[in-house]
């Protein structure tokens, strides 16, 4: 297939996927609504429960204010209507627009997770490739053991140990938060300050993904190395570096891209545990708190955004497949 | 001339160590004569310095900071610095001046007259007057504050005859009415901002305009709330601190680390887990106290649904009292941060009587009671299976459930632990859809305010948490509680409450376990952290850094 044909096929796929997207979003919005409302309890009860005092008027007032006194189907219709008009509603608990709450928390989460994701992907695939190319060597054994240890280490434990060593014992890094509170910093100092705060949460979060990508890349490289086309390349007299870069890595990356694409969606949802341990004001914590509080509009808003992000990332993953593996542009995939 | 509180004045009006018992009338007279006073125990002015920042914790993050609109504990802790009430209450639960410099109760107990300090301003610079008090109590709080709604429903008229005088006339005497005016029970909000608006949706809620010594500078959700001093505060030189920063740290281990390494200098309530408290007691730079919770007096019990067998039999409930080793429960689950409860009224609350029937830990007595009611073990030694809904308020409640399960197993009762989240627990307990659970309520200084609600039959209301959810009903108890609430004479009230305690301890509507003693742990450099019976909910105007 020509290069032009390949691009046209990708464009067609993108258009067809976008059309599917709208239908899928409505189905997801309905499913989310049903799922969220299936859990016992309502936000009025939670609010009353936490206040240590309650009476019928308080519950009636809150349910009326939240629109929970209306029939279930009316509430569903109202929700879908809002989704269609791109209105995510109003938080019961925080009494603010859901879109504001999400946008307020999203940058912190993206900064944390995208950095961790990129680092994990870069370092993981590099280490995995090195281990795979040197399969059976001491280097391979060291990398394999290291990735196993990282994979098996609970994220919250790693986070707390880092705090204990680098904050409490050595005093090198700030233990919590996104930035130093209540100090005046120049823009450059502010960036440095945020980076300093990022080191431990990013390291904790990246560790597990790094291990996954390293293990995946290693086995993928070993598998590709035994393929006939590699033997052919060698028989043709290609140099070792050309074989590795031009043939082995390109093919070995396909499963890594698949897994990375799936995980990227989850990463946007925020790393609840890491955000909790490091008091990182991100989307993951907002989701968790909204779930506990039964703050339906916030939950539904976040779920919807995440669903869209996952769909878009899957679409991008499909497109990337086709760029790194020309066989997939035939439409068979 | 603006009247300002000075420590010289305090020394003129305090009697000895301030612990001399006074009846209501003597106390009122003393207050009127004094015209101004300050909580006892506050460090003298000479050592106080201006400036400094107090970093502390707020957990979970409050939804709003307006305490008139939300009464969750973190909202009250933080909002207490922003919003004030007319009165404060000492560790002995006696009233002290707040924004009211004096007060008078008519001999028939029907009329309450408060004189406000002059010169009080809201954070937006507008003066706070008696109109704001009447508006807050009779309009806003009766709409948005369940506790205040019940208290002010007893008011026939509320008037503001002049800008510094407020007069409440009650429909009938209500003895604990004077105990309903602290910053958590009756916070004062500005009439010029809220009048004629939907209080809950007022856009100014984000600004949190009160009269307290600190005002809101910044709230970065998920991160911190930054308060700075209110320069127009009416108490001379106060607040001493420049700012208070409340950090949102959701993880308990991280909160403990923050205290350990000095990132925060104050923790309160359950900011640190009970198992961590012991090590902080011995950390040299930290001060530890359990004072400052007297008004709330958190009282905990094992709640049994009285509607369902076998819990509907008094002998079963008495057996439960015998089979829980509450000393061990305190030591092993609460790491000693509690005191064994003897009945429905906390030893910190007024009208407590220790001379009630005691249920010592005795498996044999528990077995005898169960046998007597016919709940005998089957061939496998099993008497019953009961579902216990674990309250979702932290690890300690999970451990409590485990402890109870082991206790019940000793007599052949299989306690099945059921997990749920906050919403699920609230729904199950509120709708009486449970067999056993654990519950904890604040006593609010007077049995009429915080105790009666759990036992009177008029408060059996389906769907409502913190009502008489276990469904206990005893007309004699109802009558005694009602009579005690409207009786003005303290001696007579004590008599009535003693009787009600005796009946309840015999009937065991719930199995009282512990009086929880939450800690306040703070850096020794900070003084006057705890100056009243509401402790860390207090305004912190007098807190300073040495």
Tab-separated table of C-alpha atoms in Angstrom, chain B residues 24-348:
chain	number	residue	atom	x	y	z
B	24	UNK	CA	-27.228	29.940	87.745
B	25	UNK	CA	-28.373	33.146	89.409
B	26	UNK	CA	-25.063	33.783	91.212
B	27	UNK	CA	-23.247	33.157	88.026
B	28	UNK	CA	-25.444	35.543	86.075
B	29	UNK	CA	-24.888	38.226	88.689
B	30	UNK	CA	-21.157	37.730	88.574
B	31	UNK	CA	-21.235	38.056	84.847
B	32	UNK	CA	-23.306	41.198	84.938
B	33	UNK	CA	-21.006	42.745	87.522
B	34	UNK	CA	-17.997	41.876	85.539
B	35	UNK	CA	-19.359	43.028	82.226
B	36	UNK	CA	-16.407	41.327	80.634
B	37	UNK	CA	-14.342	38.264	81.271
B	38	UNK	CA	-12.018	35.926	79.524
B	39	UNK	CA	-11.655	32.182	79.828
B	40	UNK	CA	-9.681	31.090	82.808
B	41	UNK	CA	-6.416	29.419	82.061
B	42	UNK	CA	-5.440	31.853	79.346
B	43	UNK	CA	-1.819	32.831	79.656
B	44	UNK	CA	-1.196	36.346	80.926
B	45	UNK	CA	-0.757	39.124	78.429
B	46	UNK	CA	2.818	39.943	79.406
B	47	UNK	CA	4.317	36.992	77.545
B	48	UNK	CA	2.257	37.358	74.416
B	49	UNK	CA	3.847	38.320	71.149
B	50	UNK	CA	2.361	39.312	67.834
B	51	UNK	CA	3.060	37.392	64.679
B	52	UNK	CA	3.710	33.867	63.547
B	53	UNK	CA	1.960	31.212	61.538
B	54	UNK	CA	0.234	28.155	62.869
B	55	UNK	CA	0.179	25.221	60.458
B	56	UNK	CA	-2.357	22.562	61.211
B	57	UNK	CA	-4.533	19.939	59.574
B	58	UNK	CA	-8.080	19.855	58.338
B	59	UNK	CA	-9.397	16.432	57.513
B	60	UNK	CA	-11.606	15.683	55.705
B	61	UNK	CA	-11.763	18.884	53.708
B	62	UNK	CA	-14.973	20.778	54.513
B	63	UNK	CA	-17.449	21.395	51.689
B	64	UNK	CA	-17.993	25.019	52.760
B	65	UNK	CA	-16.571	27.174	55.543
B	66	UNK	CA	-19.857	28.751	56.629
B	67	UNK	CA	-20.664	26.971	59.881
B	68	UNK	CA	-24.272	28.108	59.717
B	69	UNK	CA	-24.641	25.968	56.588
B	70	UNK	CA	-22.613	22.897	57.437
B	71	UNK	CA	-21.897	21.370	60.827
B	72	UNK	CA	-19.380	18.677	60.037
B	73	UNK	CA	-16.589	18.558	62.583
B	74	UNK	CA	-13.872	19.887	60.206
B	75	UNK	CA	-16.156	22.733	59.125
B	76	UNK	CA	-16.658	23.680	62.760
B	77	UNK	CA	-12.952	23.406	63.605
B	78	UNK	CA	-11.972	25.744	60.777
B	79	UNK	CA	-15.100	27.883	60.782
B	80	UNK	CA	-14.683	28.525	64.507
B	81	UNK	CA	-11.850	30.917	63.624
B	82	UNK	CA	-14.071	32.813	61.175
B	83	UNK	CA	-17.488	32.801	62.858
B	84	UNK	CA	-18.224	33.526	66.492
B	85	UNK	CA	-21.113	32.958	68.850
B	86	UNK	CA	-22.458	35.085	71.670
B	87	UNK	CA	-20.920	32.855	74.329
B	88	UNK	CA	-18.126	30.409	75.008
B	89	UNK	CA	-18.144	27.557	77.509
B	90	UNK	CA	-15.409	26.638	79.941
B	91	UNK	CA	-14.185	23.159	80.762
B	92	UNK	CA	-16.813	23.195	83.526
B	93	UNK	CA	-19.391	24.059	80.823
B	94	UNK	CA	-20.238	27.360	82.478
B	95	UNK	CA	-20.915	30.169	79.981
B	96	UNK	CA	-18.276	32.822	79.345
B	97	UNK	CA	-18.386	35.981	77.234
B	98	UNK	CA	-18.091	35.543	73.517
B	99	UNK	CA	-19.455	38.399	71.447
B	100	UNK	CA	-21.855	39.020	74.329
B	101	UNK	CA	-20.105	40.790	77.172
B	102	UNK	CA	-22.912	40.001	79.624
B	103	UNK	CA	-26.290	38.319	79.834
B	104	UNK	CA	-29.248	38.118	82.143
B	105	UNK	CA	-31.844	35.418	82.629
B	106	UNK	CA	-35.193	36.437	84.084
B	107	UNK	CA	-36.210	34.653	87.320
B	108	UNK	CA	-38.937	32.726	85.509
B	109	UNK	CA	-36.364	31.471	82.990
B	110	UNK	CA	-38.404	32.827	80.094
B	111	UNK	CA	-36.366	35.870	79.009
B	112	UNK	CA	-32.702	35.933	78.029
B	113	UNK	CA	-31.083	39.351	77.499
B	114	UNK	CA	-27.628	39.602	75.930
B	115	UNK	CA	-25.451	42.722	75.809
B	116	UNK	CA	-22.972	42.683	72.937
B	117	UNK	CA	-19.461	44.089	72.978
B	118	UNK	CA	-19.351	47.371	71.080
B	119	UNK	CA	-17.155	47.745	68.009
B	120	UNK	CA	-17.579	44.265	66.558
B	121	UNK	CA	-17.183	44.250	62.783
B	122	UNK	CA	-17.567	41.688	60.046
B	123	UNK	CA	-14.593	40.914	57.834
B	124	UNK	CA	-16.022	43.203	55.150
B	125	UNK	CA	-15.848	46.133	57.600
B	126	UNK	CA	-19.602	46.406	58.286
B	127	UNK	CA	-20.631	46.570	61.974
B	128	UNK	CA	-22.144	43.514	63.653
B	129	UNK	CA	-25.261	44.455	65.612
B	130	UNK	CA	-28.091	42.801	67.488
B	131	UNK	CA	-30.040	42.740	64.185
B	132	UNK	CA	-27.465	40.311	62.818
B	133	UNK	CA	-27.883	38.100	65.884
B	134	UNK	CA	-31.673	37.983	65.610
B	135	UNK	CA	-31.467	37.365	61.866
B	136	UNK	CA	-28.878	34.600	62.241
B	137	UNK	CA	-30.666	32.760	65.042
B	138	UNK	CA	-34.249	33.119	63.903
B	139	UNK	CA	-33.910	33.091	60.110
B	140	UNK	CA	-30.715	31.424	58.926
B	141	UNK	CA	-30.022	28.849	61.628
B	142	UNK	CA	-33.633	27.728	61.903
B	143	UNK	CA	-33.433	27.028	58.176
B	144	UNK	CA	-30.015	25.417	57.871
B	145	UNK	CA	-28.795	24.123	61.250
B	146	UNK	CA	-30.683	21.092	62.654
B	147	UNK	CA	-29.418	21.511	66.213
B	148	UNK	CA	-30.082	25.240	66.296
B	149	UNK	CA	-33.476	24.688	64.686
B	150	UNK	CA	-34.553	22.609	67.681
B	151	UNK	CA	-33.167	25.131	70.159
B	152	UNK	CA	-34.608	28.273	68.580
B	153	UNK	CA	-37.957	26.600	67.942
B	154	UNK	CA	-38.446	27.200	71.674
B	155	UNK	CA	-38.213	30.970	71.166
B	156	UNK	CA	-41.486	32.927	71.038
B	157	UNK	CA	-39.924	36.266	70.089
B	158	UNK	CA	-36.427	37.564	69.440
B	159	UNK	CA	-35.900	41.318	69.512
B	160	UNK	CA	-33.129	43.822	68.987
B	161	UNK	CA	-34.218	46.875	71.045
B	162	UNK	CA	-30.882	48.602	70.408
B	163	UNK	CA	-27.796	47.705	68.389
B	164	UNK	CA	-26.074	46.079	71.353
B	165	UNK	CA	-28.992	44.290	73.007
B	166	UNK	CA	-30.697	41.040	72.058
B	167	UNK	CA	-33.718	39.683	73.901
B	168	UNK	CA	-35.027	36.141	73.465
B	169	UNK	CA	-38.402	35.289	75.007
B	170	UNK	CA	-39.099	31.573	75.242
B	171	UNK	CA	-42.442	29.805	74.823
B	172	UNK	CA	-41.735	27.880	78.009
B	173	UNK	CA	-38.662	27.574	80.239
B	174	UNK	CA	-35.806	25.574	78.737
B	175	UNK	CA	-32.990	25.204	81.243
B	176	UNK	CA	-30.106	24.540	78.819
B	177	UNK	CA	-30.983	27.462	76.537
B	178	UNK	CA	-27.962	29.379	77.868
B	179	UNK	CA	-25.837	26.504	76.535
B	180	UNK	CA	-26.898	27.051	72.931
B	181	UNK	CA	-24.777	30.049	71.951
B	182	UNK	CA	-21.234	28.905	71.217
B	183	UNK	CA	-19.733	29.315	67.753
B	184	UNK	CA	-20.670	25.761	66.739
B	185	UNK	CA	-24.298	25.970	67.912
B	186	UNK	CA	-25.197	29.540	66.958
B	187	UNK	CA	-22.666	31.191	64.643
B	188	UNK	CA	-23.548	34.750	63.664
B	189	UNK	CA	-23.635	35.606	59.957
B	190	UNK	CA	-24.043	39.043	58.329
B	191	UNK	CA	-27.645	40.055	57.673
B	192	UNK	CA	-26.569	42.491	54.946
B	193	UNK	CA	-25.180	39.563	52.938
B	194	UNK	CA	-27.793	36.874	53.539
B	195	UNK	CA	-31.091	38.677	54.017
B	196	UNK	CA	-33.517	37.836	51.219
B	197	UNK	CA	-31.202	35.310	49.552
B	198	UNK	CA	-31.099	31.536	49.231
B	199	UNK	CA	-28.655	30.969	52.098
B	200	UNK	CA	-27.200	27.751	50.709
B	201	UNK	CA	-26.581	29.175	47.257
B	202	UNK	CA	-25.435	32.664	48.238
B	203	UNK	CA	-22.302	33.392	46.154
B	204	UNK	CA	-20.741	35.090	49.184
B	205	UNK	CA	-20.508	31.686	50.884
B	206	UNK	CA	-17.143	31.320	49.143
B	207	UNK	CA	-15.901	34.448	50.926
B	208	UNK	CA	-16.970	33.240	54.400
B	209	UNK	CA	-17.573	36.647	55.985
B	210	UNK	CA	-17.748	36.376	59.775
B	211	UNK	CA	-16.614	38.388	62.774
B	212	UNK	CA	-13.915	36.016	64.043
B	213	UNK	CA	-10.272	36.912	64.640
B	214	UNK	CA	-9.256	35.299	61.360
B	215	UNK	CA	-10.579	35.794	57.865
B	216	UNK	CA	-10.295	33.719	54.727
B	217	UNK	CA	-7.445	34.662	52.413
B	218	UNK	CA	-7.264	31.670	50.116
B	219	UNK	CA	-8.773	28.206	49.748
B	220	UNK	CA	-6.995	25.922	47.306
B	221	UNK	CA	-9.284	22.928	47.250
B	222	UNK	CA	-7.542	19.675	47.925
B	223	UNK	CA	-4.505	21.511	49.240
B	224	UNK	CA	-5.006	24.102	51.977
B	225	UNK	CA	-7.081	26.872	53.536
B	226	UNK	CA	-5.186	30.024	54.430
B	227	UNK	CA	-6.570	32.331	57.132
B	228	UNK	CA	-5.085	35.710	58.015
B	229	UNK	CA	-5.723	38.032	60.958
B	230	UNK	CA	-8.838	40.229	60.976
B	231	UNK	CA	-7.328	43.629	61.732
B	232	UNK	CA	-10.646	45.037	62.889
B	233	UNK	CA	-11.136	42.389	65.579
B	234	UNK	CA	-12.782	43.898	68.637
B	235	UNK	CA	-10.572	42.349	71.322
B	236	UNK	CA	-7.546	44.542	71.918
B	237	UNK	CA	-4.338	43.260	70.311
B	238	UNK	CA	-5.979	40.026	69.198
B	239	UNK	CA	-5.469	37.904	67.281
B	240	UNK	CA	-1.829	37.461	68.143
B	241	UNK	CA	-1.047	35.112	65.266
B	242	UNK	CA	-0.710	36.536	61.767
B	243	UNK	CA	-2.097	33.519	60.023
B	244	UNK	CA	-3.281	29.955	60.286
B	245	UNK	CA	-2.809	27.474	57.471
B	246	UNK	CA	-5.029	24.383	57.449
B	247	UNK	CA	-3.510	21.674	55.272
B	248	UNK	CA	-5.562	18.924	53.703
B	249	UNK	CA	-3.641	15.687	54.300
B	250	UNK	CA	-5.927	12.721	53.649
B	251	UNK	CA	-3.638	9.873	54.724
B	252	UNK	CA	-3.335	9.205	58.467
B	253	UNK	CA	0.286	8.036	58.253
B	254	UNK	CA	1.197	11.179	56.315
B	255	UNK	CA	-0.537	13.334	58.922
B	256	UNK	CA	1.502	11.694	61.668
B	257	UNK	CA	4.688	12.321	59.693
B	258	UNK	CA	3.698	15.948	59.199
B	259	UNK	CA	3.419	16.402	62.961
B	260	UNK	CA	6.609	14.500	63.597
B	261	UNK	CA	8.733	16.576	61.237
B	262	UNK	CA	7.134	19.903	62.191
B	263	UNK	CA	5.299	20.565	58.922
B	264	UNK	CA	2.255	21.061	61.103
B	265	UNK	CA	2.284	22.226	64.698
B	266	UNK	CA	-1.171	21.168	65.823
B	267	UNK	CA	-3.378	18.108	65.431
B	268	UNK	CA	-6.794	17.567	66.936
B	269	UNK	CA	-9.687	15.084	66.969
B	270	UNK	CA	-8.732	12.004	64.967
B	271	UNK	CA	-6.020	13.665	62.866
B	272	UNK	CA	-3.585	11.061	64.146
B	273	UNK	CA	-4.592	7.462	64.772
B	274	UNK	CA	-4.970	6.411	68.396
B	275	UNK	CA	-2.025	4.012	68.108
B	276	UNK	CA	0.218	6.956	67.164
B	277	UNK	CA	-0.778	9.133	70.120
B	278	UNK	CA	1.519	7.429	72.617
B	279	UNK	CA	4.702	8.237	70.701
B	280	UNK	CA	3.736	11.879	70.325
B	281	UNK	CA	3.151	12.135	74.070
B	282	UNK	CA	6.857	11.603	74.535
B	283	UNK	CA	8.109	13.785	71.678
B	284	UNK	CA	9.932	16.587	73.487
B	285	UNK	CA	8.752	19.570	71.468
B	286	UNK	CA	5.091	18.573	71.704
B	287	UNK	CA	2.405	19.155	74.297
B	288	UNK	CA	-0.396	16.648	74.731
B	289	UNK	CA	-3.786	17.167	76.341
B	290	UNK	CA	-7.249	15.688	76.244
B	291	UNK	CA	-8.818	18.938	77.431
B	292	UNK	CA	-11.004	20.968	75.146
B	293	UNK	CA	-13.611	18.306	74.374
B	294	UNK	CA	-15.758	18.798	77.483
B	295	UNK	CA	-18.620	20.444	75.610
B	296	UNK	CA	-18.767	17.665	73.034
B	297	UNK	CA	-17.930	14.765	75.380
B	298	UNK	CA	-17.919	12.129	72.591
B	299	UNK	CA	-19.858	9.154	73.953
B	300	UNK	CA	-19.696	5.795	72.248
B	301	UNK	CA	-21.857	2.710	72.369
B	302	UNK	CA	-22.673	-0.588	70.763
B	303	UNK	CA	-26.058	0.037	69.239
B	304	UNK	CA	-28.620	-2.770	69.202
B	305	UNK	CA	-31.830	-2.625	67.238
B	306	UNK	CA	-34.374	-3.003	70.074
B	307	UNK	CA	-37.080	-4.019	67.585
B	308	UNK	CA	-35.471	-7.336	66.663
B	309	UNK	CA	-34.994	-10.523	68.678
B	310	UNK	CA	-32.920	-11.238	70.660
B	311	UNK	CA	-32.035	-7.521	71.127
B	312	UNK	CA	-35.638	-6.758	72.089
B	313	UNK	CA	-35.094	-8.576	75.385
B	314	UNK	CA	-33.580	-6.488	78.175
B	315	UNK	CA	-31.724	-9.539	79.497
B	316	UNK	CA	-29.879	-9.911	76.204
B	317	UNK	CA	-28.785	-6.291	76.283
B	318	UNK	CA	-27.652	-6.638	79.883
B	319	UNK	CA	-25.690	-9.744	78.879
B	320	UNK	CA	-23.945	-7.655	76.208
B	321	UNK	CA	-22.871	-5.171	78.893
B	322	UNK	CA	-21.339	-8.064	80.847
B	323	UNK	CA	-19.579	-9.774	77.987
B	324	UNK	CA	-17.611	-6.800	76.677
B	325	UNK	CA	-14.432	-6.257	78.630
B	326	UNK	CA	-14.481	-2.508	78.224
B	327	UNK	CA	-11.166	-1.945	79.993
B	328	UNK	CA	-9.492	-4.270	77.511
B	329	UNK	CA	-11.450	-2.638	74.699
B	330	UNK	CA	-10.044	0.724	75.724
B	331	UNK	CA	-6.487	-0.582	76.047
B	332	UNK	CA	-6.322	-2.752	72.960
B	333	UNK	CA	-8.480	-0.912	70.457
B	334	UNK	CA	-8.264	2.683	71.653
B	335	UNK	CA	-4.768	2.372	73.146
B	336	UNK	CA	-5.997	3.928	76.386
B	337	UNK	CA	-7.372	7.071	74.754
B	338	UNK	CA	-10.764	6.715	76.416
B	339	UNK	CA	-12.524	6.153	79.687
B	340	UNK	CA	-15.047	3.391	80.334
B	341	UNK	CA	-18.594	4.755	80.087
B	342	UNK	CA	-20.950	3.934	82.925
B	343	UNK	CA	-24.245	4.970	81.367
B	344	UNK	CA	-25.982	7.357	79.012
B	345	UNK	CA	-24.421	10.561	80.378
B	346	UNK	CA	-20.707	11.229	80.062
B	347	UNK	CA	-18.730	11.990	83.196
B	348	UNK	CA	-17.811	15.301	81.509
